[in-house]
mmCIF file with all atom_site columns, C-alpha atoms in Angstrom:
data_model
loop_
_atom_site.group_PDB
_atom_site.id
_atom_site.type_symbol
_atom_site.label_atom_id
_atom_site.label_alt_id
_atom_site.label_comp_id
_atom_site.label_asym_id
_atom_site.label_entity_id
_atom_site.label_seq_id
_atom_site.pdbx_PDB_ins_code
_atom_site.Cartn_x
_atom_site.Cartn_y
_atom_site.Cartn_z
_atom_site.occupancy
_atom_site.B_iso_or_equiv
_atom_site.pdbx_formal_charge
_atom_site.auth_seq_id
_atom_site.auth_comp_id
_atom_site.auth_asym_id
_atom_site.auth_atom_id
_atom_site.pdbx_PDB_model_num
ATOM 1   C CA . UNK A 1 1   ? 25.364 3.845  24.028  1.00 93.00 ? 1   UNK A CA 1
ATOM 2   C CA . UNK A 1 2   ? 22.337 1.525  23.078  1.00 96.00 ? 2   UNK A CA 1
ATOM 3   C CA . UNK A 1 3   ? 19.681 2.515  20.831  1.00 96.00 ? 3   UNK A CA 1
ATOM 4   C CA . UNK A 1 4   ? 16.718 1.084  21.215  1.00 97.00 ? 4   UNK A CA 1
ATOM 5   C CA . UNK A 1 5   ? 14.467 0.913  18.015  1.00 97.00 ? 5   UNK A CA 1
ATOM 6   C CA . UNK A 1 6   ? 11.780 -1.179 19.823  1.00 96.00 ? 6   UNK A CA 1
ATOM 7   C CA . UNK A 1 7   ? 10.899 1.496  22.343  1.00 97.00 ? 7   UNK A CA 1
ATOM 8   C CA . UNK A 1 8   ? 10.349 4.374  20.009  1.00 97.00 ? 8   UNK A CA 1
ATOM 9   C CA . UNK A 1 9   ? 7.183  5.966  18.096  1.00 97.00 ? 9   UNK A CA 1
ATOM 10  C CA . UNK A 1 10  ? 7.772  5.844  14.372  1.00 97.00 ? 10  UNK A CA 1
ATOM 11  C CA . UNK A 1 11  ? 7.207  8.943  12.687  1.00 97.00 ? 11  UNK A CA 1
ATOM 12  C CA . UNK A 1 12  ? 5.309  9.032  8.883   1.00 98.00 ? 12  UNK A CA 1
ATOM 13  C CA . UNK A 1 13  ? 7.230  11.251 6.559   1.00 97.00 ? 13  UNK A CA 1
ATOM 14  C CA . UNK A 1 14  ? 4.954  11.881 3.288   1.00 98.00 ? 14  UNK A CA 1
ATOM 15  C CA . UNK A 1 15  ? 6.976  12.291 -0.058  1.00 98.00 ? 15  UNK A CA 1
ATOM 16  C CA . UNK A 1 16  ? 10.230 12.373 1.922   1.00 96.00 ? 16  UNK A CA 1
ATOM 17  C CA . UNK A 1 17  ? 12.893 14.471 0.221   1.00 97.00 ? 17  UNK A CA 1
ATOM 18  C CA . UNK A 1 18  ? 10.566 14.549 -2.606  1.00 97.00 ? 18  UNK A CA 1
ATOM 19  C CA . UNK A 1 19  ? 9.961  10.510 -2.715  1.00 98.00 ? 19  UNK A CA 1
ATOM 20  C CA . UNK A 1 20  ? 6.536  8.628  -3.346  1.00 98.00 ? 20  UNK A CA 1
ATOM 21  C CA . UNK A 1 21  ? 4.268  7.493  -1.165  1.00 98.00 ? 21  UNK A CA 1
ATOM 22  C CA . UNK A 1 22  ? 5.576  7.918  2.435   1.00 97.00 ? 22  UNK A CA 1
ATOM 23  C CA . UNK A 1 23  ? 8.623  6.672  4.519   1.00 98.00 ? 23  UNK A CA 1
ATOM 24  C CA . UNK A 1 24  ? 8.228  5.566  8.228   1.00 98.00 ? 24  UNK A CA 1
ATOM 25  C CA . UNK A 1 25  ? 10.660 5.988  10.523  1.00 98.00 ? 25  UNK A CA 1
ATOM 26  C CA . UNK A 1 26  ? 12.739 5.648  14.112  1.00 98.00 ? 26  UNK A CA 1
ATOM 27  C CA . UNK A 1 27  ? 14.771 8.230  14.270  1.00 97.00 ? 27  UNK A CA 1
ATOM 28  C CA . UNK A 1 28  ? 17.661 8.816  17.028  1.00 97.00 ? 28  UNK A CA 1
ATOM 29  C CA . UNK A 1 29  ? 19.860 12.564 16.955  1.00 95.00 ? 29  UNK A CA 1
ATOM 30  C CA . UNK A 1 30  ? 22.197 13.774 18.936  1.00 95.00 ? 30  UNK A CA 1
ATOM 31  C CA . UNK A 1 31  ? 22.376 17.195 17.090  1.00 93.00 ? 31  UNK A CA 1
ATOM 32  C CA . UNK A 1 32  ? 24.955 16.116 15.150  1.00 93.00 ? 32  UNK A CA 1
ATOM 33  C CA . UNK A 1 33  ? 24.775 12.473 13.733  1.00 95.00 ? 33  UNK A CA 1
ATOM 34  C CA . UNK A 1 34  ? 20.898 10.552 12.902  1.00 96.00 ? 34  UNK A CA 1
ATOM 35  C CA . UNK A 1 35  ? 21.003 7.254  12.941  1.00 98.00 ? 35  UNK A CA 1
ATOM 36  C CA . UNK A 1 36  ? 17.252 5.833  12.191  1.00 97.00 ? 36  UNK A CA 1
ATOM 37  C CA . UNK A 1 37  ? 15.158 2.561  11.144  1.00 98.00 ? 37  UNK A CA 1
ATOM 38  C CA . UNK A 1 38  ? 13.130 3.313  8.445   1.00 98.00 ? 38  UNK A CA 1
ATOM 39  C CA . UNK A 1 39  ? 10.881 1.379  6.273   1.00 98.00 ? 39  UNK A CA 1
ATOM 40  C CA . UNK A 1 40  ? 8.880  2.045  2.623   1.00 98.00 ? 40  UNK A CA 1
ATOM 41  C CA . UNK A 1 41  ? 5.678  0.065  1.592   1.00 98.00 ? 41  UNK A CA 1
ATOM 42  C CA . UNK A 1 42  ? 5.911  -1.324 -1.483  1.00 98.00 ? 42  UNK A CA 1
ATOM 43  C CA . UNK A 1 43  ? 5.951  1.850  -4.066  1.00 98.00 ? 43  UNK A CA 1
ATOM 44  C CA . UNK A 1 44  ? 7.685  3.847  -1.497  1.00 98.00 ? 44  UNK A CA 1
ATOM 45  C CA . UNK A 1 45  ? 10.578 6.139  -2.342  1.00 98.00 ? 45  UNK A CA 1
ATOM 46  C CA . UNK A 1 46  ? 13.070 8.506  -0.957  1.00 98.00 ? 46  UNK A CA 1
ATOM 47  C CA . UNK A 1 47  ? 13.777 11.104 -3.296  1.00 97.00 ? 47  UNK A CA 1
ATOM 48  C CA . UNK A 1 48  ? 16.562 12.445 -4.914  1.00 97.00 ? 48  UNK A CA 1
ATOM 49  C CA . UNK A 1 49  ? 18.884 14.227 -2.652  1.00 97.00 ? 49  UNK A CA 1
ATOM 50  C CA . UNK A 1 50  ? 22.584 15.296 -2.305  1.00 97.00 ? 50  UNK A CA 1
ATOM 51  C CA . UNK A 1 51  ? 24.615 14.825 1.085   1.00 96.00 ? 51  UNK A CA 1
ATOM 52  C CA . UNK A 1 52  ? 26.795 17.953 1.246   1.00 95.00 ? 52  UNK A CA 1
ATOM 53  C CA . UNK A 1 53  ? 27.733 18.072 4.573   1.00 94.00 ? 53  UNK A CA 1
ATOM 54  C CA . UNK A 1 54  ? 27.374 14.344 5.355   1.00 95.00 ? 54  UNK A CA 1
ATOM 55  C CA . UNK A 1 55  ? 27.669 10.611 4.238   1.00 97.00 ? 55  UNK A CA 1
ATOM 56  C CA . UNK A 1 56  ? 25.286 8.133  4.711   1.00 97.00 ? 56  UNK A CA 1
ATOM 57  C CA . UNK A 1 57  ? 25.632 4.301  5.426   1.00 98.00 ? 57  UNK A CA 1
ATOM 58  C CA . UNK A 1 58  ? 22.226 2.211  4.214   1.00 98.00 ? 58  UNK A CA 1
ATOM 59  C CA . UNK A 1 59  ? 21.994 -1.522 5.942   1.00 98.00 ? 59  UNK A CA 1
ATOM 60  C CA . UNK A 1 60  ? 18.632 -3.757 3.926   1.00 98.00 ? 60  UNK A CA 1
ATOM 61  C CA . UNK A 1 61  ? 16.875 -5.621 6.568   1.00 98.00 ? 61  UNK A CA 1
ATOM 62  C CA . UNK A 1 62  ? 14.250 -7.021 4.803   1.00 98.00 ? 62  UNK A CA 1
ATOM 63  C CA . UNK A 1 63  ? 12.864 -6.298 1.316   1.00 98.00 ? 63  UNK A CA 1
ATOM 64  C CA . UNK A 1 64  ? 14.257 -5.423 -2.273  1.00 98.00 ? 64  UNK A CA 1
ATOM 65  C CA . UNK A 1 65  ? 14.561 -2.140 -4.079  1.00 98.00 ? 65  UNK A CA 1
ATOM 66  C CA . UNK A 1 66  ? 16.621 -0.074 -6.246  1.00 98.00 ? 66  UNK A CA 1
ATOM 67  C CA . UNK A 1 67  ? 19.117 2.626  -4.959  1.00 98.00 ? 67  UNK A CA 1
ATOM 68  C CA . UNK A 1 68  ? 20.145 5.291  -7.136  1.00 97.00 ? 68  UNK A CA 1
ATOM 69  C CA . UNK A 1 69  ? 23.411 6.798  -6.470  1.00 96.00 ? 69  UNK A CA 1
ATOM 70  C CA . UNK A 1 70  ? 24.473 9.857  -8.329  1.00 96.00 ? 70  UNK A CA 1
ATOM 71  C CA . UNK A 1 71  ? 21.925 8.660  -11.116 1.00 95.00 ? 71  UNK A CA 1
ATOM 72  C CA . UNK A 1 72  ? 23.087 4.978  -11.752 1.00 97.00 ? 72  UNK A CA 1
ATOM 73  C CA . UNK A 1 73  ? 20.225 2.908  -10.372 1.00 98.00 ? 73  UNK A CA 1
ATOM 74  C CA . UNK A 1 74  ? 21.468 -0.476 -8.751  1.00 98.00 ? 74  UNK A CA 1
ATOM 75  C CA . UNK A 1 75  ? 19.035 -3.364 -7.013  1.00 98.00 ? 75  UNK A CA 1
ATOM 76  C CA . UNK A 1 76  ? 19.763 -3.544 -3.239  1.00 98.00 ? 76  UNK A CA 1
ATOM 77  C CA . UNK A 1 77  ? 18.409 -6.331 -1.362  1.00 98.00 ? 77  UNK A CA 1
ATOM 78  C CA . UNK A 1 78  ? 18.447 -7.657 2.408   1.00 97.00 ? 78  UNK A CA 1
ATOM 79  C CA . UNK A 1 79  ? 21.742 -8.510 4.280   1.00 98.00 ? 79  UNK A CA 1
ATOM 80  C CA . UNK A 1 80  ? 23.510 -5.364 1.415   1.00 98.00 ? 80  UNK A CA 1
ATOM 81  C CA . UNK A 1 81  ? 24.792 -2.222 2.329   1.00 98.00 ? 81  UNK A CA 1
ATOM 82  C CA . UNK A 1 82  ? 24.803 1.059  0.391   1.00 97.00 ? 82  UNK A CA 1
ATOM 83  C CA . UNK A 1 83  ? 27.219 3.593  1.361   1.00 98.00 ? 83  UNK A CA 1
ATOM 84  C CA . UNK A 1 84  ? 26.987 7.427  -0.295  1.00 97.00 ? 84  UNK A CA 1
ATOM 85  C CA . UNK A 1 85  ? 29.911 9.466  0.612   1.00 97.00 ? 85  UNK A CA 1
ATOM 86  C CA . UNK A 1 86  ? 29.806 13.621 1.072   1.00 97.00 ? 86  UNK A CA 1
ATOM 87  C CA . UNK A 1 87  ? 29.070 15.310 -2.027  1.00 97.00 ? 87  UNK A CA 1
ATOM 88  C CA . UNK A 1 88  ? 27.088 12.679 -3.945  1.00 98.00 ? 88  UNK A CA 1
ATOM 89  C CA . UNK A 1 89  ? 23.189 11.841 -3.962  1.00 98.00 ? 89  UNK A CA 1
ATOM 90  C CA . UNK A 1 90  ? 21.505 9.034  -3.459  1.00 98.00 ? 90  UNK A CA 1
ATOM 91  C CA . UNK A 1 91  ? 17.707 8.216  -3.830  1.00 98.00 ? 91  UNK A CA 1
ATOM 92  C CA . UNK A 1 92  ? 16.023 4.866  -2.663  1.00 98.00 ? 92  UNK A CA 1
ATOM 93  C CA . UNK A 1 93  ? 12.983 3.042  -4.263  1.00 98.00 ? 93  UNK A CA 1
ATOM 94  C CA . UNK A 1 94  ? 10.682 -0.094 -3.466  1.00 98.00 ? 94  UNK A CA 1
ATOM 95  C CA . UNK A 1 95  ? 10.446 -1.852 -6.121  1.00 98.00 ? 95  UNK A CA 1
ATOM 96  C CA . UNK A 1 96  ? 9.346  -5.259 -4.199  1.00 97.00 ? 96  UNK A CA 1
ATOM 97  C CA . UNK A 1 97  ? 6.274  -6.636 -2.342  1.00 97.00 ? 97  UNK A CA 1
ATOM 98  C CA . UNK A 1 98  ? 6.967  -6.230 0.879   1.00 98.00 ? 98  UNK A CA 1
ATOM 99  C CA . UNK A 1 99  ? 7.794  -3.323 3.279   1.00 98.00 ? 99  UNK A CA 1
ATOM 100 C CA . UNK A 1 100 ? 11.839 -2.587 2.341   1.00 98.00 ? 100 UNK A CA 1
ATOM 101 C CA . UNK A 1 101 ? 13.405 -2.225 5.837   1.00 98.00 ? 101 UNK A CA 1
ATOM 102 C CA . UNK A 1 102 ? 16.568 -0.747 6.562   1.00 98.00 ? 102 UNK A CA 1
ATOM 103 C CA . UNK A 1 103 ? 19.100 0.833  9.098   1.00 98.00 ? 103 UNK A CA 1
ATOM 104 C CA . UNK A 1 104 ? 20.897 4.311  8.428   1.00 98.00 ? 104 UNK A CA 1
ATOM 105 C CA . UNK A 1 105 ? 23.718 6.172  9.605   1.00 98.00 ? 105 UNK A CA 1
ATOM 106 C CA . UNK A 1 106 ? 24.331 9.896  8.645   1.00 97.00 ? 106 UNK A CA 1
ATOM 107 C CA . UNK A 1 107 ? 27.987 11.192 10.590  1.00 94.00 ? 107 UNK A CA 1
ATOM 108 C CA . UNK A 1 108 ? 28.100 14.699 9.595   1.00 89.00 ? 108 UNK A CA 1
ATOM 109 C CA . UNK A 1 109 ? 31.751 15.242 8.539   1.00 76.00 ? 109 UNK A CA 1
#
């Protein structure tokens, strides 16, 4: 199956999962697994949150930030790849000057 990030509407998500600012996103579901292209402006955060049921798989496309896994903050920047398993939280800042853009993949599990 192909995905095509090009030929879908982005949707705004303000103060997503309690984050700053607002993230912007592509989002594909099946009803099961998301995968999604999502991008933060500069000051841009996903907040704090815990993947019970789920993992998730982070790809940097362009940008820098800092990810925060399970409260030990770590710089992530393009061409790295941040993986949170089930049962641990993750939260994802912008701490550059550009839009941080990035691929993810939630499986539920």
């Amino acid at each position: 199956m192909v995905i095509d990030f090009n030929t879908m509407e982005a949707e705004e998500f303000r103060n997503f999962k309690g984050g700053e600012k607002e993230l912007s996103a592509k989002m594909f579901w099946d009803g099961t697994n998301r995968i999604f292209k999502g991008s933060l402006c500069p000051g841009a955060s996903i907040g704090e949150h815990l993947h019970d049921t789920n993992s998730e798989i982070l790809f940097v496309i362009k940008g820098e930030g800092t990810i925060i896994d399970d409260g030990i903050a770590s710089p992530v920047k393009e061409g790295q790849c941040v993986y949170c398993p089930k049962g641990h939280s993750h939260s994802l800042v912008n701490t550059g000057e550009e839009d941080l853009i990035f691929y993810a993949a939630i499986p539920n599990q």
